[in-house]
Coordinates of C-alpha atoms and ligand atoms in Angstrom, one line a residue:
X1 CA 54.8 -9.9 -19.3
X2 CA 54.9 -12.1 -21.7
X3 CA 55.3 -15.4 -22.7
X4 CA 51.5 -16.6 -22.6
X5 CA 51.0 -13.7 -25.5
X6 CA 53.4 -14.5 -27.4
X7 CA 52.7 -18.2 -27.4
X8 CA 49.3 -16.6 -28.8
X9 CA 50.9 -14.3 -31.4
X10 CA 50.0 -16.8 -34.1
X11 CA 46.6 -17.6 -33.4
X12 CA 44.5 -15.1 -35.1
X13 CA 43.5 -17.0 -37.9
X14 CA 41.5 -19.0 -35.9
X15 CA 38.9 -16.9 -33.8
X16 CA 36.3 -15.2 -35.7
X17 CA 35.3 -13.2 -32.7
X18 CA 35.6 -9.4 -33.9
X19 CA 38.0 -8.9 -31.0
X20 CA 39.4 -12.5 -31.9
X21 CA 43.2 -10.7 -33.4
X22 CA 45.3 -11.8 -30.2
X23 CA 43.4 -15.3 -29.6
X24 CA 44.9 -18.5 -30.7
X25 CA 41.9 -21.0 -29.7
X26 CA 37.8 -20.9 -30.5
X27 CA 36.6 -20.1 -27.7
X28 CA 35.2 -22.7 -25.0
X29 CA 31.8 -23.6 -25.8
X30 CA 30.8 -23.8 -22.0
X31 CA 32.5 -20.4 -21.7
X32 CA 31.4 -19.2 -24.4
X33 CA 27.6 -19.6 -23.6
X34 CA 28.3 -18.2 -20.6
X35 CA 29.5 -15.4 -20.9
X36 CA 27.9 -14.2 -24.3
X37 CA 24.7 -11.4 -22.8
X38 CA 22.6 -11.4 -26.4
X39 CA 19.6 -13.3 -24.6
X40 CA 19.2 -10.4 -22.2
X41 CA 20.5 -7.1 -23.6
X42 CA 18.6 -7.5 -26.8
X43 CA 16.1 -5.9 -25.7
X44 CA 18.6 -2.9 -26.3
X45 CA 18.5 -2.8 -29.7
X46 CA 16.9 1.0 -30.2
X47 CA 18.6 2.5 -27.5
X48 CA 22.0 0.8 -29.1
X49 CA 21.4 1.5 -32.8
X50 CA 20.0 5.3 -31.4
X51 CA 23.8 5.8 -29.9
X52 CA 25.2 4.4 -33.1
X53 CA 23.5 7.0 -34.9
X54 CA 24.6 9.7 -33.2
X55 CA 28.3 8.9 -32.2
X56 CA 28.3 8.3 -36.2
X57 CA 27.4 12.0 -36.6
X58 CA 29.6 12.5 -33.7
X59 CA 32.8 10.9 -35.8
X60 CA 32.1 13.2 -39.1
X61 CA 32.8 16.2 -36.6
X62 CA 35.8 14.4 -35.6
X63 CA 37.5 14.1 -39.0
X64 CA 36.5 10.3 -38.8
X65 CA 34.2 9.7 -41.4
X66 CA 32.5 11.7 -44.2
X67 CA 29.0 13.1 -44.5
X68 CA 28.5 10.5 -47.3
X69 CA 29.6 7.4 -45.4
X70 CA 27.5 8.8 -41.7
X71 CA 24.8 9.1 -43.8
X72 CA 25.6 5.4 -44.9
X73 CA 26.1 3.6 -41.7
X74 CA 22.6 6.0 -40.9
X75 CA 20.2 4.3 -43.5
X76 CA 22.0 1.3 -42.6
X77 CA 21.3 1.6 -38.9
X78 CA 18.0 2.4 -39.7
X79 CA 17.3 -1.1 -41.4
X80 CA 18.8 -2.8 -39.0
X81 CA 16.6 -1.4 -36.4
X82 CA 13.5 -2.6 -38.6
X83 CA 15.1 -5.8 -39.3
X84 CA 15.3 -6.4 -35.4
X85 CA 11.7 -5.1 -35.0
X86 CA 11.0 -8.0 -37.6
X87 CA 13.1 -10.6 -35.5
X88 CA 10.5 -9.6 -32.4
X89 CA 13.4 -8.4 -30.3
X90 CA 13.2 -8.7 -27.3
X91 CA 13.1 -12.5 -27.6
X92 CA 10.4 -14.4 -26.3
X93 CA 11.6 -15.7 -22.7
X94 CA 10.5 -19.6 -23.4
X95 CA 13.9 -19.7 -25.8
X96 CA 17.4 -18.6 -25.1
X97 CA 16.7 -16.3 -22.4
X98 CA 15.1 -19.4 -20.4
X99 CA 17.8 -22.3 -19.8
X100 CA 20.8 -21.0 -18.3
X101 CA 23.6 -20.9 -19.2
X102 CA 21.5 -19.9 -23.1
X103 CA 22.5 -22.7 -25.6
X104 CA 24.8 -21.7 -28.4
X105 CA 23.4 -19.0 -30.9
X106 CA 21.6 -20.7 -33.3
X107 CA 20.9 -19.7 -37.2
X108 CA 20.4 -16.0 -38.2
X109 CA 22.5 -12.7 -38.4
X110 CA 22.0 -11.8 -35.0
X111 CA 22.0 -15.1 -32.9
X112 CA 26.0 -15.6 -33.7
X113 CA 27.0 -12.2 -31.8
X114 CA 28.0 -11.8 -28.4
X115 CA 26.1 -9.2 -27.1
X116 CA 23.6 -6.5 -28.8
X117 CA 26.6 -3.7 -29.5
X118 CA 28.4 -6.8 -31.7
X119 CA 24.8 -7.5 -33.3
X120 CA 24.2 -4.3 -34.4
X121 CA 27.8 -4.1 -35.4
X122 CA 28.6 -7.5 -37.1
X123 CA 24.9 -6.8 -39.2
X124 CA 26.5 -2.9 -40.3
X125 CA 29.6 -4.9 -41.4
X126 CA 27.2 -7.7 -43.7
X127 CA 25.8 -4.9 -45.2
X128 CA 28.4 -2.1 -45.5
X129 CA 31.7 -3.9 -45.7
X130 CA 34.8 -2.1 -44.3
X131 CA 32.7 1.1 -43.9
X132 CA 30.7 -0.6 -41.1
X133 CA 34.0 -1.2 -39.0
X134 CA 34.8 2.0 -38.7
X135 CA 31.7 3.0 -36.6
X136 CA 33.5 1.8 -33.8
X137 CA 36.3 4.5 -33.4
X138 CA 37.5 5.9 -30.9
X139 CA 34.1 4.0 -29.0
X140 CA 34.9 1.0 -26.7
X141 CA 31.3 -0.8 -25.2
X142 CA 31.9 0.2 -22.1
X143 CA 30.9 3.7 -23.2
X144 CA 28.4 2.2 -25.3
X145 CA 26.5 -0.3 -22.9
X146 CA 26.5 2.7 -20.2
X147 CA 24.7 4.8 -22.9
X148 CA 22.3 2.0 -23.8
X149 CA 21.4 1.9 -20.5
X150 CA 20.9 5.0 -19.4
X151 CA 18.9 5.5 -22.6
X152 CA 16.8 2.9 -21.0
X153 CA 16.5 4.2 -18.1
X154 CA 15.1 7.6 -19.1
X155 CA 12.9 5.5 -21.4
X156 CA 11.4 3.1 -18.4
X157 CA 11.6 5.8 -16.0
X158 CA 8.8 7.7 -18.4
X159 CA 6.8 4.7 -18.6
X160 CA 7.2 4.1 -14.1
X161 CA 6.0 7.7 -14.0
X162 CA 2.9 6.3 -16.4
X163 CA 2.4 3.6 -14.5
X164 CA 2.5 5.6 -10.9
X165 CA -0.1 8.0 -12.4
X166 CA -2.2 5.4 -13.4
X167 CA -2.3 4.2 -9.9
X168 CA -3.2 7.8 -8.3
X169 CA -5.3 8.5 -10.5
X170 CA -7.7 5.2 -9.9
X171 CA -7.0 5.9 -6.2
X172 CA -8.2 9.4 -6.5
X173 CA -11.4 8.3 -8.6
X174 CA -12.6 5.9 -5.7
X175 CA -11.6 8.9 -2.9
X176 CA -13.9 10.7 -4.5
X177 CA -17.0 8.4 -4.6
X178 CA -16.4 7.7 -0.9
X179 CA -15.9 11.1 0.8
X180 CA -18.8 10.0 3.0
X181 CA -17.9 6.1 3.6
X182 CA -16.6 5.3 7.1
X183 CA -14.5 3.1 7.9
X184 CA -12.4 1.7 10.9
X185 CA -8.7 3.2 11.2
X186 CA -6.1 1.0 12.6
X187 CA -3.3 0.6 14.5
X188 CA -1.8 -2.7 15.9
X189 CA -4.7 -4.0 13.0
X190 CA -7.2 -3.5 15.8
X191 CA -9.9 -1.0 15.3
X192 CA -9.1 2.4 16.8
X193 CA -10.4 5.5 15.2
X194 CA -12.6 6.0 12.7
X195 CA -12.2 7.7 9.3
X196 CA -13.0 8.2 6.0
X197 CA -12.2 5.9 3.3
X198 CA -11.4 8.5 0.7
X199 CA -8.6 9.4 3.6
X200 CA -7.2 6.0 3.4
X201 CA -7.3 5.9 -0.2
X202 CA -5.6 9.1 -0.3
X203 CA -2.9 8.2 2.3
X204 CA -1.4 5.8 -0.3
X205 CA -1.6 8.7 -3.3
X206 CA 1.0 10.6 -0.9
X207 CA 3.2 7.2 -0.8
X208 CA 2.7 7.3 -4.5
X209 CA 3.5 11.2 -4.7
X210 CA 6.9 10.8 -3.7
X211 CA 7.3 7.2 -5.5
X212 CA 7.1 9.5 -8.6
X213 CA 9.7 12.6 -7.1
X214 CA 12.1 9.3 -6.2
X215 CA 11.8 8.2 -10.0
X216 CA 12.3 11.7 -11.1
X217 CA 14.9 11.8 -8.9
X218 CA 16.9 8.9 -10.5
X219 CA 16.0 10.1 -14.3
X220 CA 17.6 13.3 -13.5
X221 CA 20.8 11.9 -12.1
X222 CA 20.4 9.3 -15.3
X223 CA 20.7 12.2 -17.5
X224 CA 24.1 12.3 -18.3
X225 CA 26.0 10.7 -21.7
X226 CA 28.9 8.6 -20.7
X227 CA 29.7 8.3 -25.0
X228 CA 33.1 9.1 -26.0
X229 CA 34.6 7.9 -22.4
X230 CA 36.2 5.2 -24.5
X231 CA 36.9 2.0 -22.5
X232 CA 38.4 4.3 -20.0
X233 CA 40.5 6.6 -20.6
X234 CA 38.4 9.1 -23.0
X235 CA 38.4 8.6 -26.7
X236 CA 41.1 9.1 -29.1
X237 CA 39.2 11.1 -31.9
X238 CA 38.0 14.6 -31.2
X239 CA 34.7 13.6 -30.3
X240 CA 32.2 16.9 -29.3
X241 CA 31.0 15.0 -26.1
X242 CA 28.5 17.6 -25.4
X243 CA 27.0 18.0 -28.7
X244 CA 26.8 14.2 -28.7
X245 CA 24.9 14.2 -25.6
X246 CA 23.0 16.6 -26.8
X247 CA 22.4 14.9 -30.0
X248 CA 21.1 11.7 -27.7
X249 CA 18.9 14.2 -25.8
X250 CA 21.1 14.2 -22.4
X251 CA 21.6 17.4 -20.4
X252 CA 25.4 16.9 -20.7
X253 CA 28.5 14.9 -20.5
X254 CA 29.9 12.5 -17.9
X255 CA 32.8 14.6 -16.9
X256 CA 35.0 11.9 -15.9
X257 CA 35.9 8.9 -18.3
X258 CA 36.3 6.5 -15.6
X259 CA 33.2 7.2 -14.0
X260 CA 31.5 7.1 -16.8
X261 CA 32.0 3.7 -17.7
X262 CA 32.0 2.2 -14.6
X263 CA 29.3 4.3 -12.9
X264 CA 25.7 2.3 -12.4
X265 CA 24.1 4.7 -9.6
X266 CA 21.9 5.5 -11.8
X267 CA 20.5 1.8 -11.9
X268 CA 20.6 1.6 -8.5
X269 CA 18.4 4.5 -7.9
X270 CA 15.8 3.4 -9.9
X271 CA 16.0 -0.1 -8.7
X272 CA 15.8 1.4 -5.0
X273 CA 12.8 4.1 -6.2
X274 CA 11.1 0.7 -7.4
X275 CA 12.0 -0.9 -4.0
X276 CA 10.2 1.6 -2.4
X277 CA 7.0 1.3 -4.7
X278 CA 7.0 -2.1 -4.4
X279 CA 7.3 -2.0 -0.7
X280 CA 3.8 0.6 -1.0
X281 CA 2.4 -1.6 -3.4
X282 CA 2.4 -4.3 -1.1
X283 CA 1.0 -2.9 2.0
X284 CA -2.3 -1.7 -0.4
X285 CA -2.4 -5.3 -2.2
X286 CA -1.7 -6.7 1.6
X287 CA -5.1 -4.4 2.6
X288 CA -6.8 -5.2 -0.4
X289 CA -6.3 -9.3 1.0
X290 CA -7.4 -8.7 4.3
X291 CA -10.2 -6.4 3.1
X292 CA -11.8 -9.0 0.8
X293 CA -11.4 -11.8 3.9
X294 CA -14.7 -12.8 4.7
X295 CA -13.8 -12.2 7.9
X296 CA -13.3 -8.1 7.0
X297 CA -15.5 -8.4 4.0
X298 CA -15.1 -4.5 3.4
X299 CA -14.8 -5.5 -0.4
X300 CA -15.3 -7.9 -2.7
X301 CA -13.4 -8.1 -6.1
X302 CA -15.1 -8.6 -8.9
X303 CA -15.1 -12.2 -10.6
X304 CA -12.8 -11.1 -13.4
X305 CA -9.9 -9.6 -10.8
X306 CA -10.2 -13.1 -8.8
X307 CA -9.2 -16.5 -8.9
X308 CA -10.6 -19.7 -8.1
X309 CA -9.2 -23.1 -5.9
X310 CA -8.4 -26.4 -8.1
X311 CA -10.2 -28.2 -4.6
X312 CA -12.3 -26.0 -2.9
X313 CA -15.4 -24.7 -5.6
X314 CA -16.0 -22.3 -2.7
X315 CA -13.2 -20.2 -2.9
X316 CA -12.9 -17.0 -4.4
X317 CA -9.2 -15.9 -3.6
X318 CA -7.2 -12.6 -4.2
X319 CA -4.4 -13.8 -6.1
X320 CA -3.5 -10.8 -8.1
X321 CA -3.3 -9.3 -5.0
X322 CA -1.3 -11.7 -2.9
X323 CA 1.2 -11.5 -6.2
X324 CA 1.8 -7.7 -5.8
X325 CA 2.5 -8.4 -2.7
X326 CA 5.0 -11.2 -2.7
X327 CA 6.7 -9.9 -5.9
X328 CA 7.7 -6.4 -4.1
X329 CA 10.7 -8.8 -2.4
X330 CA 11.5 -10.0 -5.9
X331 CA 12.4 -6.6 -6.5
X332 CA 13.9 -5.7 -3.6
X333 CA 16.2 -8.9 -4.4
X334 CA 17.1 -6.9 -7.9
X335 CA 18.0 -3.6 -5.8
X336 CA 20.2 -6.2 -3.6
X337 CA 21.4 -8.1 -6.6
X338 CA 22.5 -5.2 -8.5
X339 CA 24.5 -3.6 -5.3
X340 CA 26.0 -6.3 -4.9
X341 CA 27.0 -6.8 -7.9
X342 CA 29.2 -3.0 -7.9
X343 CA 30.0 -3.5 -4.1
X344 CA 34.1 -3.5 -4.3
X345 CA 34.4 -3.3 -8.3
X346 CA 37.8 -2.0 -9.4
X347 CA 37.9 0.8 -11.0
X348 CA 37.1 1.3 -14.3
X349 CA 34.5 -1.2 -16.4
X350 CA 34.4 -5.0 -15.3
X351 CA 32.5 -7.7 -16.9
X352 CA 30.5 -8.1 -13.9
X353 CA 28.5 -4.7 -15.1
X354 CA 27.1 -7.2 -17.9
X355 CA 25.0 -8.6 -14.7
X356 CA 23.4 -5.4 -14.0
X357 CA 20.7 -5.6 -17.4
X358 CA 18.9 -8.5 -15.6
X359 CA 18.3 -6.9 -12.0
X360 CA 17.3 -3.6 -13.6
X361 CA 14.9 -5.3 -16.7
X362 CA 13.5 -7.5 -14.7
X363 CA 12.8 -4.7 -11.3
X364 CA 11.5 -2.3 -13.9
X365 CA 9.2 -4.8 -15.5
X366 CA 7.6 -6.2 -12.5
X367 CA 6.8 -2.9 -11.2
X368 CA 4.9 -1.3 -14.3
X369 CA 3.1 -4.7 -14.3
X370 CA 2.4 -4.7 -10.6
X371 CA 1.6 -0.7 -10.7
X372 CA -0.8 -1.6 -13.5
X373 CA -2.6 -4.8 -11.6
X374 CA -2.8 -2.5 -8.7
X375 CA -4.8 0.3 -10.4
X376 CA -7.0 -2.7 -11.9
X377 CA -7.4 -3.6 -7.9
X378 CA -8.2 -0.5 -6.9
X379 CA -10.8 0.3 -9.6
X380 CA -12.4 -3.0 -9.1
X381 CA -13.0 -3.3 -5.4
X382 CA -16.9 -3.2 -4.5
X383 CA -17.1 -1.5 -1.0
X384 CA -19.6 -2.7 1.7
X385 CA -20.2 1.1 3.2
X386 CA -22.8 0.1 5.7
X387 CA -20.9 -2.8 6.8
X388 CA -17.9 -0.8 7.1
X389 CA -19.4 2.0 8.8
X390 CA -20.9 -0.5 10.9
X391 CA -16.7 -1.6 11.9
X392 CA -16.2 2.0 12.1
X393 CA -18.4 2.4 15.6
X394 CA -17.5 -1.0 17.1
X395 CA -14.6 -1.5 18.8
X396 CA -15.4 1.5 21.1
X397 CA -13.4 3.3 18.3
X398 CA -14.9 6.6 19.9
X399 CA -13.0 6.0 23.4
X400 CA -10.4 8.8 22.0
X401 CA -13.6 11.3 21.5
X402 CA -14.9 10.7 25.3
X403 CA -11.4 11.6 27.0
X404 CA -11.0 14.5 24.1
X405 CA -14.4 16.1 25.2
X406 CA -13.1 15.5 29.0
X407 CA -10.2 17.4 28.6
X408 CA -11.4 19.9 26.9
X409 CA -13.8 20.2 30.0
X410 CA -10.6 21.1 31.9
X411 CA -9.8 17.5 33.0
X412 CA -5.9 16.9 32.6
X413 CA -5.7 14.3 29.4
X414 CA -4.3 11.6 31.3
X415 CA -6.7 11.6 34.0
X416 CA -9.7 11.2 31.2
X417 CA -7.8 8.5 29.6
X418 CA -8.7 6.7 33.0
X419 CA -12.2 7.7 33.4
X420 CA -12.8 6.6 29.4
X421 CA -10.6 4.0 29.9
X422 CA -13.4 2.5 33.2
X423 CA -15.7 3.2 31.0
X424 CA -14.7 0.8 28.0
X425 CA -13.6 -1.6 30.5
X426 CA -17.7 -1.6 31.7
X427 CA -18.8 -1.2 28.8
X428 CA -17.2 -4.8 27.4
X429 CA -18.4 -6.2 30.8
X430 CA -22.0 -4.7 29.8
X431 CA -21.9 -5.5 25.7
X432 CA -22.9 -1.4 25.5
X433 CA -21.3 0.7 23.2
X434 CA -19.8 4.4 24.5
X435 CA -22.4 5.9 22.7
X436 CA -24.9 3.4 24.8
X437 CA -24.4 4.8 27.8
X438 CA -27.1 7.4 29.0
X439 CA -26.4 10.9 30.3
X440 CA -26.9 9.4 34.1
X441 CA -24.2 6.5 33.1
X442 CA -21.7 8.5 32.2
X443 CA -22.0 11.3 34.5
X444 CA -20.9 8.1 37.0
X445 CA -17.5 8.2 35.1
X446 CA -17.6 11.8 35.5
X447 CA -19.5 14.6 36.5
X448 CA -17.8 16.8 33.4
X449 CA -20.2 14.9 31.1
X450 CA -23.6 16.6 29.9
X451 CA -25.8 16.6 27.2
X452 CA -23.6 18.1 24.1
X453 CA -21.5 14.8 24.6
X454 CA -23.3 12.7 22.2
X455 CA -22.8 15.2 19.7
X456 CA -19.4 14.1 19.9
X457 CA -20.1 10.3 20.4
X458 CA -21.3 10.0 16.9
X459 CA -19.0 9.0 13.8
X460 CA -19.7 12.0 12.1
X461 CA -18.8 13.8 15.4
X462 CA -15.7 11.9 15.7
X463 CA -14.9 13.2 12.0
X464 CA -15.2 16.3 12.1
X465 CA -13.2 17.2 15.9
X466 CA -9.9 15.7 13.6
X467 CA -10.0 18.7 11.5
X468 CA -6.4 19.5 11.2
X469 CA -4.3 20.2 8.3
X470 CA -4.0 16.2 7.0
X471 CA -7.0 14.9 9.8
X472 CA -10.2 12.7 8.1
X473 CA -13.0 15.6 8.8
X474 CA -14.8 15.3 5.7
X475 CA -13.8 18.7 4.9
X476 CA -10.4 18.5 5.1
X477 CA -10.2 15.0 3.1
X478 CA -12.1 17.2 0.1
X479 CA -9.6 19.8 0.5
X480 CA -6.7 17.0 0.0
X481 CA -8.9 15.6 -2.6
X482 CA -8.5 19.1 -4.4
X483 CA -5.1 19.0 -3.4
X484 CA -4.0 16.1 -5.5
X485 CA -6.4 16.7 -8.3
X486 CA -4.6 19.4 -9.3
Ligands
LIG1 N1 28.0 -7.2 -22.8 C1 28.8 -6.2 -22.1 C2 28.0 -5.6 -20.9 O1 26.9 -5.7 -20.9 C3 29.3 -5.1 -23.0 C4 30.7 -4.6 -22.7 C5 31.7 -5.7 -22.8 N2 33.0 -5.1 -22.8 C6 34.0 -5.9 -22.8 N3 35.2 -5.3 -22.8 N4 33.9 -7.2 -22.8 O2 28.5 -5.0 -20.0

């Protein structure tokens, strides 16, 4: 194959790219810019120099280096991860990160490499000389982006599982103060049974529940070091892989080279567990809108978790909330960016991988963020119980407790779904309420009705027939309560 390299034999003089040996021209500028990843996988910097660190352990078993020069590159490391800390790594997003492609690195140490693994690297090599270039043996950056990540991942994945804690746990604080607050439930958003709020409150700490096995889920399946793959093929030097996973705190080793560089399932999981979060966060910030509608008015927010209109000096608006809710699609988009991204990929690493960091940064961040504006939310909201147990009778939200006392009178279900059904129907022509309706009325419908039936046509009635395993009677929502208390 040929001719091209050769015409390039002679060139290495000119690049002073560390992989610049078989290039005859500077690189592009355009090209350059756009393909150089420093803006977004700084952020990398610990989990990079922490790999460093231990594959340079990992390279004295090997034969590769002494105990004097790992101990070396280790101090050395260890500066460099202060002198990045200095820099205020990541980078603020109103510089580089912002205009895209970035604009060519600028002054500095750090702003001249291509990426965060040849930052760490070319600043080893200032300070160490020849010792720092022999870090990389036997190490390629595909192994060593894939353990930066998945580094990461464990690392956000901890602070997720904060996050989705925080969120349950100011859930389960306002269950608790309204064990006794009625409220409308709905289906179709039109009023249909009544329950507890501390139920509906609790409904989403299940969603939550699982949001927090899903994350688990994808940390677990994270948990594996990919170091000492090599590009692809494995590494050269006699590199303990399982003690170096060990040493980075991973159950074990990837046991396939090529998968181990090219494999980003772990991403996706956690983008997709986020997904799914999102998706929950937005049907509670989507309740928490309607809810605070003058037209609900359930709850208000406090002053300090609304906004105000530029126009209207009236308006008190939910925005935080409406955010949550619009910015679950924004990370859905980073699940369907990043699959994307991997959908038909070759075998072993590609470039493309370098566009996974954005899709999984930026779906991680926006989730702790919203997770956290939620459980502000939730905290905040200032409950109307008398006008929400007011919405919890009207409606005729009782209709289901009229044809449940029929059958259990020994009429067939269906037929007292007609007779309640007549009954609503005069009812709305009569402005009454079910509960309106006087013994005499109702024994019209049917002659199965007699006095114990308003014991039923009451809210609290209505609460405590749904006394199932998971129903809203009062005391089975304090048993749940227990439930996820402990
Ligand atoms: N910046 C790259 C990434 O994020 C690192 C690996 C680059 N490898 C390579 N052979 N060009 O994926």
């Amino acid at each position: 194959m040929g001719g091209a390299g050769e015409a390039d034999v002679e060139g290495g003089e000119l690049s002073d790219q560390p992989w610049g040996g078989r290039f005859g021209e500077e690189p592009d500028p355009l090209i350059d810019r756009f393909t150089r990843s420093l803006a977004v996988d700084s952020r990398l910097f610990r989990e990079d120099i922490a790999g460093s660190r231990a594959y340079a352990k990992a390279l004295v078993g090997a034969g590769v280096l002494t105990a004097d020069e790992q101990q070396r590159i280790d101090v050395a490391l260890q500066e460099i991860e202060s002198e990045f800390q200095l820099e205020s790594y990541p980078p603020p997003l109103t510089g580089e990160a912002a205009s895209y492609p970035p604009p060519l690195a600028g002054e500095g140490t750090v702003g001249a490499s291509e990426d965060i693994h040849m930052a760490v690297e070319d600043r080893l090599r200032q300070k160490l000389g020849p010792l720092g270039g022999k870090l990389h043996t036997g190490r390629s950056r595909n192994d060593q982006v894939a353990v930066d990540l998945r580094l990461y991942v464990k690392t956000a994945g901890a602070q997720l599982i904060d996050a989705v804690s925080g969120l349950e746990s100011a859930l389960i604080a306002r269950a608790e103060e309204h064990l006794d607050t009625v409220m409308p439930g709905y289906t179709h958003t039109q009023r249909a049974q009544p329950v507890l709020l501390a139920h509906h409150l609790l409904a989403y700490v299940e969603m939550l529940h699982r949001d927090r096995g899903r994350i688990q889920d994808a940390l677990n399946r994270a948990d594996v070091s990919p170091l000492g793959a090599g590009a692809l093929a494995g590494s050269g030097f006699p590199i303990d892989r399982t003690a170096l996973a060990h040493e980075l705190g991973f159950a074990a080793a990837a046991a396939n080279s090529l998968d181990a560089v090219a494999d980003r399932d772990f991403a996706l999981e956690l983008l997709a567990a986020c997904s799914i979060a999102m998706v929950h966060l937005s049907r509670l910030c989507g309740e928490i809108v309607l809810w605070t509608s003058v037209e609900f008015s359930f709850a208000a927010l406090p002053d300090a978790l609304a906004s105000g209109s530029s126009m209207m000096p009236n308006k008190k608006n939910p925005c935080a909330a409406e955010l949550v809710r619009a910015k679950s699609g924004r990370v859905a988009g980073d699940l369907m960016n990043l699959l994307m991204v991997l959908k038909g990929l070759p075998l072993a690493y590609n470039r493309d991988l370098q566009e996974d960091k954005e899709a999984l940064f930026d779906g991680v961040d926006t989730t702790i963020v919203c997770l956290q504006v939620a459980a502000r939310l939730v905290l905040g909201l200032q409950f109307d119980r008398d006008l929400m147990r007011t919405a919890a009778l009207s409606g005729y939200t009782l209709a289901t407790e009229a044809a449940d006392y029929l059958s259990r009178k020994g009429l067939p279900f269906r037929d007292a779904h007609r007779v309640v059904g007549q009954m609503v129907a005069r009812g709305i022509a009569t402005h009454q309420g079910l509960e309106d309706f006087s013994l005499e009325e109702l024994q019209q419908f049917s002659p199965l009705f007699s006095a114990d039936v308003f014991d039923y046509l009451t809210l609290e009635g209505a609460l405590k027939s749904r006394d199932v395993l998971g129903g809203t009677a009062p005391a089975r929502v304090k048993e749940a309560l227990a439930r996820v208390k402990a």
